[in-house]
Short mmCIF file of C-alpha atoms and ligand atoms in Angstrom, two decimals:
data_model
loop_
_atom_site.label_atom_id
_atom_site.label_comp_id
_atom_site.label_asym_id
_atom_site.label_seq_id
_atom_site.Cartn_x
_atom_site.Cartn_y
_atom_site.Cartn_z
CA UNK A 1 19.27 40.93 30.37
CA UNK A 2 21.91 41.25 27.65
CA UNK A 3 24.82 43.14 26.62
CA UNK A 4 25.63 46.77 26.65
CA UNK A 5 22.63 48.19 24.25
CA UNK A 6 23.75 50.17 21.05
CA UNK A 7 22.71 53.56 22.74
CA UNK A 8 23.81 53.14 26.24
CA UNK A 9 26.76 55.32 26.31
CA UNK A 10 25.67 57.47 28.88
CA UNK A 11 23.90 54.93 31.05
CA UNK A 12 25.65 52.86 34.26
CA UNK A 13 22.73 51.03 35.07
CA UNK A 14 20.96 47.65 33.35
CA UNK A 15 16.91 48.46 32.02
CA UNK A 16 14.64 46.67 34.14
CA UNK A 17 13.48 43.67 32.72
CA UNK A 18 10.16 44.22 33.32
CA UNK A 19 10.94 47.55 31.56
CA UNK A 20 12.79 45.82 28.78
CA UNK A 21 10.04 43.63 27.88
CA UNK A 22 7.42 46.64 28.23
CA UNK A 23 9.23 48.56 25.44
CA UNK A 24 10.23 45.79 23.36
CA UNK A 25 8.94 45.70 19.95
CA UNK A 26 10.81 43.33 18.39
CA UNK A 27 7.73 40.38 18.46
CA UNK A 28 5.15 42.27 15.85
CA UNK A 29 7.83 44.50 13.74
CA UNK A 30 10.40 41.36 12.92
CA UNK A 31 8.18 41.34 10.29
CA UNK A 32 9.60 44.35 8.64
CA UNK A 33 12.91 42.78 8.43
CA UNK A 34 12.99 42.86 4.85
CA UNK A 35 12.57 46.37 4.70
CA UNK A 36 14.94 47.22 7.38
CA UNK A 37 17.70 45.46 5.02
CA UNK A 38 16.82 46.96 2.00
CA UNK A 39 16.72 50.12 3.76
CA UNK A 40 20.41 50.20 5.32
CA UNK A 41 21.57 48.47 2.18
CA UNK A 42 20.20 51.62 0.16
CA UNK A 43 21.55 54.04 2.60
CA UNK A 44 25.15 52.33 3.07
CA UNK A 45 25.23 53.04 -0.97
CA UNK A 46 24.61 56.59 -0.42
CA UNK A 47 27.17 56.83 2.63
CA UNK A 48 29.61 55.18 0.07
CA UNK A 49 28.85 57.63 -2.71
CA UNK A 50 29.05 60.57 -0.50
CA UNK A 51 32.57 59.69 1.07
CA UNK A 52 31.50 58.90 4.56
CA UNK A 53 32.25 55.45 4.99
CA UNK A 54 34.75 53.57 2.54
CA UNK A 55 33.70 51.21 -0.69
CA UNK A 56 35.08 48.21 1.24
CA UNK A 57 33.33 49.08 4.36
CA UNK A 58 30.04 49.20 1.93
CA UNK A 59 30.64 46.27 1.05
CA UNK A 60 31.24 44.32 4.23
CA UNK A 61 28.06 46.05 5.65
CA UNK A 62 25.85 44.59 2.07
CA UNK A 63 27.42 41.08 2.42
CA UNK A 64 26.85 41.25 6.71
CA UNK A 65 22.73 42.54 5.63
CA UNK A 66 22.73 39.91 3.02
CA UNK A 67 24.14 37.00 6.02
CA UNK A 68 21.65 38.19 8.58
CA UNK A 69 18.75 38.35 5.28
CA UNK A 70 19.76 34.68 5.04
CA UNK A 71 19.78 33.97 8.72
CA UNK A 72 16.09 35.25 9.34
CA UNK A 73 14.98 33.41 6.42
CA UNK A 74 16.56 30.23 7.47
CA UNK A 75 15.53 30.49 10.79
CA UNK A 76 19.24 30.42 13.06
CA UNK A 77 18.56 34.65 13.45
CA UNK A 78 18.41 34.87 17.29
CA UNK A 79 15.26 37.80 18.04
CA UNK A 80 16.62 39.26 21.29
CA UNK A 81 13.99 41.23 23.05
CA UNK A 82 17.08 42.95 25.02
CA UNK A 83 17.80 44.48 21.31
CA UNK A 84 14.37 45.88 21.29
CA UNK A 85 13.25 46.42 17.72
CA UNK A 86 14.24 44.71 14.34
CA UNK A 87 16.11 47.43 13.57
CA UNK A 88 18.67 47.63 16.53
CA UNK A 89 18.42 43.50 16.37
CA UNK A 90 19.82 43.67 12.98
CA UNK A 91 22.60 46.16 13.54
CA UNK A 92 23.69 44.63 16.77
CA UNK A 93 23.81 41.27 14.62
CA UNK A 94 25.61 43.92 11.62
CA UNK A 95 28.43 44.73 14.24
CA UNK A 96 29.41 41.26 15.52
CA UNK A 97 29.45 39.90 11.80
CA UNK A 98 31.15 42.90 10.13
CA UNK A 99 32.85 45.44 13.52
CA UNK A 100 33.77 49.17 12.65
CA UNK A 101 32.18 48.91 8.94
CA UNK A 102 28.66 47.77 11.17
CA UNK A 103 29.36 50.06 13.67
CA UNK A 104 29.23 53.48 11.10
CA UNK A 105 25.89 52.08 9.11
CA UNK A 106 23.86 54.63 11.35
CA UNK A 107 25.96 57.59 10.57
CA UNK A 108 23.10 60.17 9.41
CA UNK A 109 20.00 57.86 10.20
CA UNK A 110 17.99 57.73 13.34
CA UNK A 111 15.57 55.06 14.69
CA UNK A 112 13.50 57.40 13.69
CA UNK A 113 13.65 57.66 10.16
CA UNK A 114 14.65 53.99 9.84
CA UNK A 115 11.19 52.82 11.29
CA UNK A 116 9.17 54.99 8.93
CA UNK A 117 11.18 53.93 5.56
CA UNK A 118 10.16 50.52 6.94
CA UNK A 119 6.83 50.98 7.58
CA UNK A 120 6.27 53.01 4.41
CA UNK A 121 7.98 50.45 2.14
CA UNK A 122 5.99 47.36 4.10
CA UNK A 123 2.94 49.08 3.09
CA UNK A 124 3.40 50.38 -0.09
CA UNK A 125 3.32 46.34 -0.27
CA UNK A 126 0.76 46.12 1.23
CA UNK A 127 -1.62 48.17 0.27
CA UNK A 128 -0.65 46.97 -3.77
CA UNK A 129 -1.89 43.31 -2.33
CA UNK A 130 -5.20 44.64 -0.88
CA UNK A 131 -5.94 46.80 -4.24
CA UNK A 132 -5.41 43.25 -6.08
CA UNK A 133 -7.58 41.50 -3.59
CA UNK A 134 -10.51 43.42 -3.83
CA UNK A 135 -10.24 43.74 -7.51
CA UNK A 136 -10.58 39.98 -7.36
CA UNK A 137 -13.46 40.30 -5.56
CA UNK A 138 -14.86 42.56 -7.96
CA UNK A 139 -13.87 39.73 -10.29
CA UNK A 140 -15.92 37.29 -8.44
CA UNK A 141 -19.27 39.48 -8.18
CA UNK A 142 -18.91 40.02 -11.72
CA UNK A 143 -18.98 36.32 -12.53
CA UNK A 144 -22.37 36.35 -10.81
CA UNK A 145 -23.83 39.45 -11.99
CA UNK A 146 -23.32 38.22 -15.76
CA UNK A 147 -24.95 34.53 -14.54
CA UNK A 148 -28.06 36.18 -12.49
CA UNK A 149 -28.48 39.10 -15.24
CA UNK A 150 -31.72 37.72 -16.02
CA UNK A 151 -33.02 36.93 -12.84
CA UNK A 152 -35.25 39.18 -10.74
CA UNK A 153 -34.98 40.05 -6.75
CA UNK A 154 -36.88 42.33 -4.01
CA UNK A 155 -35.13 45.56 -3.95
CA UNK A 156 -34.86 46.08 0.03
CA UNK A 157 -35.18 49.51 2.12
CA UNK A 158 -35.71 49.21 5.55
CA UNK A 159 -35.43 45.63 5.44
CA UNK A 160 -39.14 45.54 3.48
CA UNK A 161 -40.40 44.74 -0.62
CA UNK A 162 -39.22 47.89 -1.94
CA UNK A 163 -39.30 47.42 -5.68
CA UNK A 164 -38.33 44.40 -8.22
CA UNK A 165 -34.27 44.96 -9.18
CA UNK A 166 -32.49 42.50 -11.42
CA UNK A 167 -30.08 40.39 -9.20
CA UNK A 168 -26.75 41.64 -11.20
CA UNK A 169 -27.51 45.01 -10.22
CA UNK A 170 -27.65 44.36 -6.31
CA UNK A 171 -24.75 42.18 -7.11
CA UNK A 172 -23.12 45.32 -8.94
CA UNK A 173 -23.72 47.72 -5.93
CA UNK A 174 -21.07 45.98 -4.23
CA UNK A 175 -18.60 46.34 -7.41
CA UNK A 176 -19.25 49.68 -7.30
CA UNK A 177 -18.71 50.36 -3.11
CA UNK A 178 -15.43 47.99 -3.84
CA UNK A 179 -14.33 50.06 -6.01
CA UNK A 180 -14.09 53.39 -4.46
CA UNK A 181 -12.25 50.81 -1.53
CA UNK A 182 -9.51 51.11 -4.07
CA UNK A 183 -9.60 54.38 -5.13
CA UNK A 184 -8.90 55.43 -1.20
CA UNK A 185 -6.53 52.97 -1.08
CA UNK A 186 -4.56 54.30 -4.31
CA UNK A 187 -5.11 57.73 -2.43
CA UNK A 188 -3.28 57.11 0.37
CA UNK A 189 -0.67 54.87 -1.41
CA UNK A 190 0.38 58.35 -2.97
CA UNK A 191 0.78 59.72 0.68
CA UNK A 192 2.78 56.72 1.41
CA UNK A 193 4.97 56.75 -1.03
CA UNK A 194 7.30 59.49 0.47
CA UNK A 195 10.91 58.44 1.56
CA UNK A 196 11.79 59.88 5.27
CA UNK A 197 15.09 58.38 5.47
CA UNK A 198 17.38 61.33 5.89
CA UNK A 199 15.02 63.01 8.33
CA UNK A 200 17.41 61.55 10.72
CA UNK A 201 16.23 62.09 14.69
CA UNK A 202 14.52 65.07 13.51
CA UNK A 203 16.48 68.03 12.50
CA UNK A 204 18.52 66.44 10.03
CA UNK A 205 22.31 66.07 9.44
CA UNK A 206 25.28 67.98 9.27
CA UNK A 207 26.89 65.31 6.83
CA UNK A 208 26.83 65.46 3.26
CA UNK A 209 23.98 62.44 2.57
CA UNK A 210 22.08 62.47 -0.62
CA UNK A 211 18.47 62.22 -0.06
CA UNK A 212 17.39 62.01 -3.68
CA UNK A 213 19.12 59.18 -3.76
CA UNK A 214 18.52 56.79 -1.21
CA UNK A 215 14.67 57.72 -2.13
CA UNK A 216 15.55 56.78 -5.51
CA UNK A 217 16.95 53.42 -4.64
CA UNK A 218 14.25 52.74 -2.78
CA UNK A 219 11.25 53.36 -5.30
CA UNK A 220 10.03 56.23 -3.46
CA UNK A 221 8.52 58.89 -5.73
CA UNK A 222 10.14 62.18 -3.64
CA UNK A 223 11.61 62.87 -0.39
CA UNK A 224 9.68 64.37 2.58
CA UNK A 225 9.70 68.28 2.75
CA UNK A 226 10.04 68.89 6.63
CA UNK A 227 12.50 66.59 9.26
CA UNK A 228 10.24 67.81 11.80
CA UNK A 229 6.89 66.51 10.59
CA UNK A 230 8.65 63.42 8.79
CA UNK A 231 9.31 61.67 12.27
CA UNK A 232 6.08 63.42 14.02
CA UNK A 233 3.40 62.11 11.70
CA UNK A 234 1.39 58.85 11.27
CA UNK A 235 -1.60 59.95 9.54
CA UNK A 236 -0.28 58.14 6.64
CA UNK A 237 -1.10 55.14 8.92
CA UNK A 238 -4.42 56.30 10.05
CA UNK A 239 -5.42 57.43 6.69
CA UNK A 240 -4.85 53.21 5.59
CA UNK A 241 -6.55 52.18 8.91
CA UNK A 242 -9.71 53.90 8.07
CA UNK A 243 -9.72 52.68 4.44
CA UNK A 244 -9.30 49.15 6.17
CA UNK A 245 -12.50 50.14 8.67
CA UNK A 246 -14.36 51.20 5.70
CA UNK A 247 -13.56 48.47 3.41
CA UNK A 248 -14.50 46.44 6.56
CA UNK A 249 -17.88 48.16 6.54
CA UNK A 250 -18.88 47.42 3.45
CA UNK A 251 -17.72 43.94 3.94
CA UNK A 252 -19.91 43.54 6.31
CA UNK A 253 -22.70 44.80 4.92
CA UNK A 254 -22.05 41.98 2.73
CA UNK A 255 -21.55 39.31 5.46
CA UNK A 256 -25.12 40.53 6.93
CA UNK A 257 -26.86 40.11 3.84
CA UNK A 258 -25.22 36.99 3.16
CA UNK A 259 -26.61 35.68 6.44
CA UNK A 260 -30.09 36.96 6.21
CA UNK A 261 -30.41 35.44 2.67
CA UNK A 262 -29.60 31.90 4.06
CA UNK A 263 -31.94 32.22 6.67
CA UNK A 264 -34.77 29.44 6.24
CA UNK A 265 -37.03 32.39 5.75
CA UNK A 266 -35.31 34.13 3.22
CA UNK A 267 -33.42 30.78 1.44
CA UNK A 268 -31.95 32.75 -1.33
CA UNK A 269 -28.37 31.96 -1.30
CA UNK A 270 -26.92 28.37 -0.69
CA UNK A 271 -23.41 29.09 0.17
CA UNK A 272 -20.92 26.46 -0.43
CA UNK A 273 -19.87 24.03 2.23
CA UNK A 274 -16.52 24.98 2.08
CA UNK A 275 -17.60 28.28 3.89
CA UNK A 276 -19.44 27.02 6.52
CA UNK A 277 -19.47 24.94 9.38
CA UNK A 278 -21.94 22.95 11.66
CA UNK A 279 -22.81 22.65 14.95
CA UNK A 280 -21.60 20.23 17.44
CA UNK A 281 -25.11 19.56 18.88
CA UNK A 282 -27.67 20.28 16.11
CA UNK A 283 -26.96 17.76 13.46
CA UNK A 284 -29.51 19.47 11.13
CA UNK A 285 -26.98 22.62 10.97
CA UNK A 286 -25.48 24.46 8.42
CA UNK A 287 -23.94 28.13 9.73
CA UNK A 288 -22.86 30.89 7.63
CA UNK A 289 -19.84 31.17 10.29
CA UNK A 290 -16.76 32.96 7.41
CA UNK A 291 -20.09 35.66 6.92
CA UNK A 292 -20.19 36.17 10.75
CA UNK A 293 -16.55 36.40 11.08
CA UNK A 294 -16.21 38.92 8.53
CA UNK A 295 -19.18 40.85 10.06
CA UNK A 296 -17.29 40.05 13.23
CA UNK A 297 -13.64 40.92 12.77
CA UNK A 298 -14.94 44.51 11.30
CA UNK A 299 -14.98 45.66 14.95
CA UNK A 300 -11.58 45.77 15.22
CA UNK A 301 -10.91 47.01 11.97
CA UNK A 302 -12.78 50.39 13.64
CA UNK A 303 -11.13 49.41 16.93
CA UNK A 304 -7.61 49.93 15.34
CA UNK A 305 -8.42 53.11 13.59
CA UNK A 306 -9.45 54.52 16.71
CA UNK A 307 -6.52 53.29 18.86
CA UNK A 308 -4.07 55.07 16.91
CA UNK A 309 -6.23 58.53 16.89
CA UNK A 310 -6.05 58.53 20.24
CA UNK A 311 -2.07 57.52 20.17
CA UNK A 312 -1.60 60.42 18.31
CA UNK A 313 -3.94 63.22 19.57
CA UNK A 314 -2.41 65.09 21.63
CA UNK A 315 1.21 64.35 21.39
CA UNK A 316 3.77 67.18 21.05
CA UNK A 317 5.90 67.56 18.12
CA UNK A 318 8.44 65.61 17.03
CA UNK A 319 8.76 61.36 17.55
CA UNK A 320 7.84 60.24 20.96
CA UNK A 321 8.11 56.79 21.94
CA UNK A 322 4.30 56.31 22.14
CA UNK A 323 4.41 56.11 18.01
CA UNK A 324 6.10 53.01 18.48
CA UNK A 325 2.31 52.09 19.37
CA UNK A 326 1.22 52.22 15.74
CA UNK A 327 2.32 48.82 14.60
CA UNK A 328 0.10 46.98 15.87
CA UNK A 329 -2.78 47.97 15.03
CA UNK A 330 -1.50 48.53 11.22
CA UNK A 331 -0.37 45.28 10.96
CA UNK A 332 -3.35 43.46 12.77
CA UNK A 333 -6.19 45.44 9.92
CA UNK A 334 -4.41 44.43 7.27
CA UNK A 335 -4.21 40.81 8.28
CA UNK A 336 -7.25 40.81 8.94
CA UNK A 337 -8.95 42.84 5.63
CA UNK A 338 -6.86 40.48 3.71
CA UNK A 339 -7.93 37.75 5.24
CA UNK A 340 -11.84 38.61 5.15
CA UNK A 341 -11.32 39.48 1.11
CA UNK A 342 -9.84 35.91 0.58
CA UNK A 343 -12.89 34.65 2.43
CA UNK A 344 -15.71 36.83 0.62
CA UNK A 345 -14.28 35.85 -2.54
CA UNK A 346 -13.93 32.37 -2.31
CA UNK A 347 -18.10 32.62 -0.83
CA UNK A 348 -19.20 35.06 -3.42
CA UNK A 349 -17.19 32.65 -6.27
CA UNK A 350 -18.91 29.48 -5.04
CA UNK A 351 -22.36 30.60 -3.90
CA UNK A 352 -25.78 29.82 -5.49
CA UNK A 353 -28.54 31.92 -6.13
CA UNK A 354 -32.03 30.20 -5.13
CA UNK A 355 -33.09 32.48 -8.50
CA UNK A 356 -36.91 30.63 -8.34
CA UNK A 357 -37.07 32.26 -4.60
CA UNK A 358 -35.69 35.46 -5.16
CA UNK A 359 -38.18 35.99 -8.18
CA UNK A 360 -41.22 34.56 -6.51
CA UNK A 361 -40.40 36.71 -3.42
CA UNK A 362 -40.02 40.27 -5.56
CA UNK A 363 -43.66 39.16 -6.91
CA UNK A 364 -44.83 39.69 -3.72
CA UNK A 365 -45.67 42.36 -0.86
CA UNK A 366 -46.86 44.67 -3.31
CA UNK A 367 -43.45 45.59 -4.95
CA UNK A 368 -45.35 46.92 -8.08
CA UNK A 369 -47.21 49.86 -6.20
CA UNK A 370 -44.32 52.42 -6.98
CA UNK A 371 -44.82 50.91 -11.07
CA UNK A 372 -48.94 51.74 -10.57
CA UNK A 373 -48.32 55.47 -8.99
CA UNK A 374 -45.94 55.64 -12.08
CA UNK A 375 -48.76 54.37 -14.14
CA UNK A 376 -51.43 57.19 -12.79
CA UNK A 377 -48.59 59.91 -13.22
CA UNK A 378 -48.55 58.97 -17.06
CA UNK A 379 -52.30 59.79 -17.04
CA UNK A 380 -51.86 63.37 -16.02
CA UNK A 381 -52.34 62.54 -12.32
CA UNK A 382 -50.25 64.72 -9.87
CA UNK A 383 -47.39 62.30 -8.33
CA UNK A 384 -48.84 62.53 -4.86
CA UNK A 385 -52.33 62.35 -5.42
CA UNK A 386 -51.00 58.86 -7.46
CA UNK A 387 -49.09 57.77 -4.11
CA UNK A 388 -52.23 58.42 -2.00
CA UNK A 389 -54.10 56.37 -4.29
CA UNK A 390 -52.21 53.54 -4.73
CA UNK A 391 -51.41 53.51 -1.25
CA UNK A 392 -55.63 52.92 -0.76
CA UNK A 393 -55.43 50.22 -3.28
CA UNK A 394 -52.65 48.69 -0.85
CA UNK A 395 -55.00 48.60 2.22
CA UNK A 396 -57.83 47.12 0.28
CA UNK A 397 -55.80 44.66 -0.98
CA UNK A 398 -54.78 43.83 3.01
CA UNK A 399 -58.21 44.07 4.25
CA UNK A 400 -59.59 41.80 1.22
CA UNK A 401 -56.46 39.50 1.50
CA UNK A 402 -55.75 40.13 -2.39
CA UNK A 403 -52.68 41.15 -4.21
CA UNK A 404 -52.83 43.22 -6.84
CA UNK A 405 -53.31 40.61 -9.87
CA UNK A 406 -56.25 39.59 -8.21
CA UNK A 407 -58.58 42.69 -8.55
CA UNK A 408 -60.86 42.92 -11.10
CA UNK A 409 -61.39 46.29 -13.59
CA UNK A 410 -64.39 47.64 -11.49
CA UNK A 411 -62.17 47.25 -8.48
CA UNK A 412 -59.30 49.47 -9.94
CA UNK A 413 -61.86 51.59 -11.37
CA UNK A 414 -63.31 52.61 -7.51
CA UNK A 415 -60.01 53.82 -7.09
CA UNK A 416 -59.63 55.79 -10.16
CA UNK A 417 -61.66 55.73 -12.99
CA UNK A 418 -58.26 56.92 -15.19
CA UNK A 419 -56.85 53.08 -14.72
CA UNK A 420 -57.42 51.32 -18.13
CA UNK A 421 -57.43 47.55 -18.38
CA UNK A 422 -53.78 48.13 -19.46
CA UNK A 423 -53.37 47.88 -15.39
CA UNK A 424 -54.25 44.30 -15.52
CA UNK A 425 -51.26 43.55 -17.62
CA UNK A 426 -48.86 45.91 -15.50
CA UNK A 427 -49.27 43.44 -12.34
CA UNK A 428 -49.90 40.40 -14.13
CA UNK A 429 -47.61 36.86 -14.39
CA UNK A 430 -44.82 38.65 -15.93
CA UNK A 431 -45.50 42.22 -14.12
CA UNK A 432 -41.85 42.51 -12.59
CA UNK A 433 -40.37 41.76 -15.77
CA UNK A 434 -42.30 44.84 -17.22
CA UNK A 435 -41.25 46.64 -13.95
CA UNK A 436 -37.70 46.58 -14.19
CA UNK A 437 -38.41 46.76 -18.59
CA UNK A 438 -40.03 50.18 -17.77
CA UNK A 439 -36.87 51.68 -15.68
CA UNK A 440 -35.33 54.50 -17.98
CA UNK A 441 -32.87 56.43 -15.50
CA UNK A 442 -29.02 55.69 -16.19
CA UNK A 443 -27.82 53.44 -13.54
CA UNK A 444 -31.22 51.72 -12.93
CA UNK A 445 -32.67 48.41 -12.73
CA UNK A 446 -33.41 47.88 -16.46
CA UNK A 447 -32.08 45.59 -18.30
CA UNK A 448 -30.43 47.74 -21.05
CA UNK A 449 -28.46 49.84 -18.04
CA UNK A 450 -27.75 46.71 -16.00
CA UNK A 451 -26.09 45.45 -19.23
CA UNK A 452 -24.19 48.75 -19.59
CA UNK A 453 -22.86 48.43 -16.18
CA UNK A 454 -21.44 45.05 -17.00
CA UNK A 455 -19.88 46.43 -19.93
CA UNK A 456 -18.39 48.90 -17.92
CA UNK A 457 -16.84 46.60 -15.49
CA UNK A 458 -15.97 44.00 -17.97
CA UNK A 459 -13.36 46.92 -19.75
CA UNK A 460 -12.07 47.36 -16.51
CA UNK A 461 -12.17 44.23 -14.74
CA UNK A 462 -11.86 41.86 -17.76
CA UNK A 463 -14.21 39.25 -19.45
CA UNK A 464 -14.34 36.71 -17.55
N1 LIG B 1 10.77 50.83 17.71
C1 LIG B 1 10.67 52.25 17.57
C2 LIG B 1 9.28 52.59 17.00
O1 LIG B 1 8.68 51.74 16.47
C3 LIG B 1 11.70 52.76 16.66
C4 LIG B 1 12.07 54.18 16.89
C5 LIG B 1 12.71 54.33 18.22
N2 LIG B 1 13.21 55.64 18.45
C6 LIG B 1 13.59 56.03 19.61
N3 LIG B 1 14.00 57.27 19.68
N4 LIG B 1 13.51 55.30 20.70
O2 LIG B 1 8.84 53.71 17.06
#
């Protein structure tokens, strides 16, 4: 239990302890210290410029925020859990360096607004460092796309030989999934980028503060229209928590393929040591543990978003103490997205393609049968009647224990006397070369549009 706490004027009795340390935030949001300072150094400015609290007062409050900067960075700060928050931590700390000037920093500022200029300004950081991750791993599946765009894999749906795809433009798909990652994230950086100091509790001051400029001082593009909703409202929070869940998601989706395709069945990626880790009983082991994690830790990436819904649903306008509750989860998914992009990148940098596999692999389970009803559609045959025939050729083939190279002319011919010995080259040695050749559609498989689309990303991304 410690001294008299900075808002206990009207209280007689000591907060339980058990109570104190139930309410006490100041273990996860230290980390905003930074932000605190700048904050109250921006807003003494303003109290100076407007005539409520002298130049030399201003002064002694900068030099005490700059002392207690240098004391949390050095390590002597003492956290006190009986201050509850950074934010009373550092102005308790203000007060015994500094006295009166301390003691009239929170003239016209509330907990309330203080916490939200912190938060906003922590992740306006934030979410820059997360945009420049992921473009990095854009980076990094770029590199591969331009080294495999010659190679040839199964296309996949529902986990079966769909149709042969050149390997840069599955590698692509995730460019392409990363990027709108980014584009929400830029989204709700706008959202974010509103200053609420000056909201005060909630209604606002009678004193004459300046708004515009402690928002100015600050970076922030504008101030926030309404006190009310300024103190009330986290969906700025939730918005980044689901871009974290859904960046997670698509990580994932990574992380799963990336384990399937090092599966001795599948063998075609060889991820690099450095991303994996054996087993303490099988010596023969290699496991694709960073992938699992990744896949793993996305759970509470949808965890977090959830927690703070269900913070905020239901609670009454303006702040209630339950907000304090948003922390952290906000600060646990973006540890832990920025973590899992330094991981994927570093895996999808330094993995190898088993190219030989992939392409003997998208040669077979009859990936060309799509190419054949495409082939019977050219020759006037209604697209339908084409699937229905190819699909018969497909259950000889099974029954016979044949693949398609392997039948002869009078053998097509029984299925339709339209297939010309043009057929025989269309599933031949080099038939998913001429399969992926054939593709016309912009943003297909072919090579000319799988070339485009590295074009594309190389103007934004950068040669590299
Ligand atoms: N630590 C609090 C939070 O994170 C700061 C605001 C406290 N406001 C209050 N009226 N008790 O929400």
């Amino acid at each position: 239990m410690g001294q008299k706490k900075l808002w206990a004027g009207r209280f007689t009795q000591q907060t339980d302890e058990a109570a104190e340390r139930f309410s006490s935030s100041i273990q996860y949001d230290k980390r905003l210290y930074l932000y605190d300072i700048e904050g109250s150094m921006a807003h003494a400015v303003m109290l100076a410029s407007a005539g409520i609290i002298s130049d030399s007062e201003k002064e002694r409050i900068i030099n005490g925020l700059e002392q207690i900067k240098n004391e949390i960075e050095s390590g002597t700060f003492e956290f006190r859990v009986d201050r509850e928050d950074i934010h009373m931590n550092i102005e308790a700390r203000l007060i015994e360096l500094t006295g009166d000037a301390g003691e009239k920093l929170h003239t016209a500022r509330s907990r309330n607004d203080q916490v939200l200029t912190d938060v906003r300004l922590y992740l306006l950081d934030a979410v820059d460092n997360i945009i420049c991750q992921i473009t990095a791993l854009q980076q990094a599946f770029l590199h591969k796309a331009v080294q495999y765009k010659n190679d040839i894999m199964p296309g996949f749906t529902h986990m079966q030989h769909a149709q042969p795809v050149i390997v840069a433009h599955h590698l692509m798909a995730y460019i392409s999934m990363l990027e709108r990652d980014k584009e929400r994230f830029s989204g709700a950086r706008a959202r974010i980028n509103i200053s609420p100091l000056g909201a005060c509790a909630m209604a606002g001051t009678a004193l004459p503060i300046d708004r515009q400029m402690t928002a100015h001082a600050l970076g922030f593009d504008a101030v926030s229209r309404n006190s009310i909703d300024t103190v009330s409202s986290r969906d700025f929070i939730i918005e980044v928590l689901s871009d974290c869940a859904i960046l997670g998601s698509h990580l994932s989706r990574l992380a799963e393929e990336l384990v399937i395709w090092m599966t001795p069945q599948f063998r075609f990626v060889a991820l690099s040591d450095a991303y994996c880790t054996g087993s303490s009983i099988m010596p023969q082991k290699k496991n694709p543990d960073m992938a699992e994690l990744i896949r793993g830790k996305t759970g509470r990436l949808n965890g977090n978003l959830i927690a703070l819904l269900t913070t905020v649903k239901g609670l009454p306008l303006s702040y209630n103490r339950d907000l304090q509750e948003d922390k952290e989860p906000l600060f646990d998914s973006i540890d832990t997205v920025t973590a899992m992009l330094t991981v994927a990148q570093g895996m999808i940098r330094t993995m190898h393609l088993n190219k030989e596999r992939m392409r003997a692999c998208a040669d077979s389970g009859f990936s060309l049968a799509t190419d054949i009803a495409d082939y019977l559609v050219g020759k006037h045959i209604p697209f339908r009647k084409a699937h229905e025939i190819v699909g018969a050729v497909v259950a000889y083939c099974i029954e016979k224990n044949k693949d398609f190279a392997a039948l002869d002319m009078n053998e097509w011919k029984s299925f339709s006397d339209v297939f010309g010995s043009d057929i025989k080259d269309m599933v031949g040695a080099d038939g998913i070369d001429r399969s992926v050749a054939a593709k016309k559609s912009e943003g297909s498989t072919s090579p000319a549009e799988v070339e485009r689309q590295i074009n594309h990303w190389e103007t934004i991304l950068g040669v590299l």
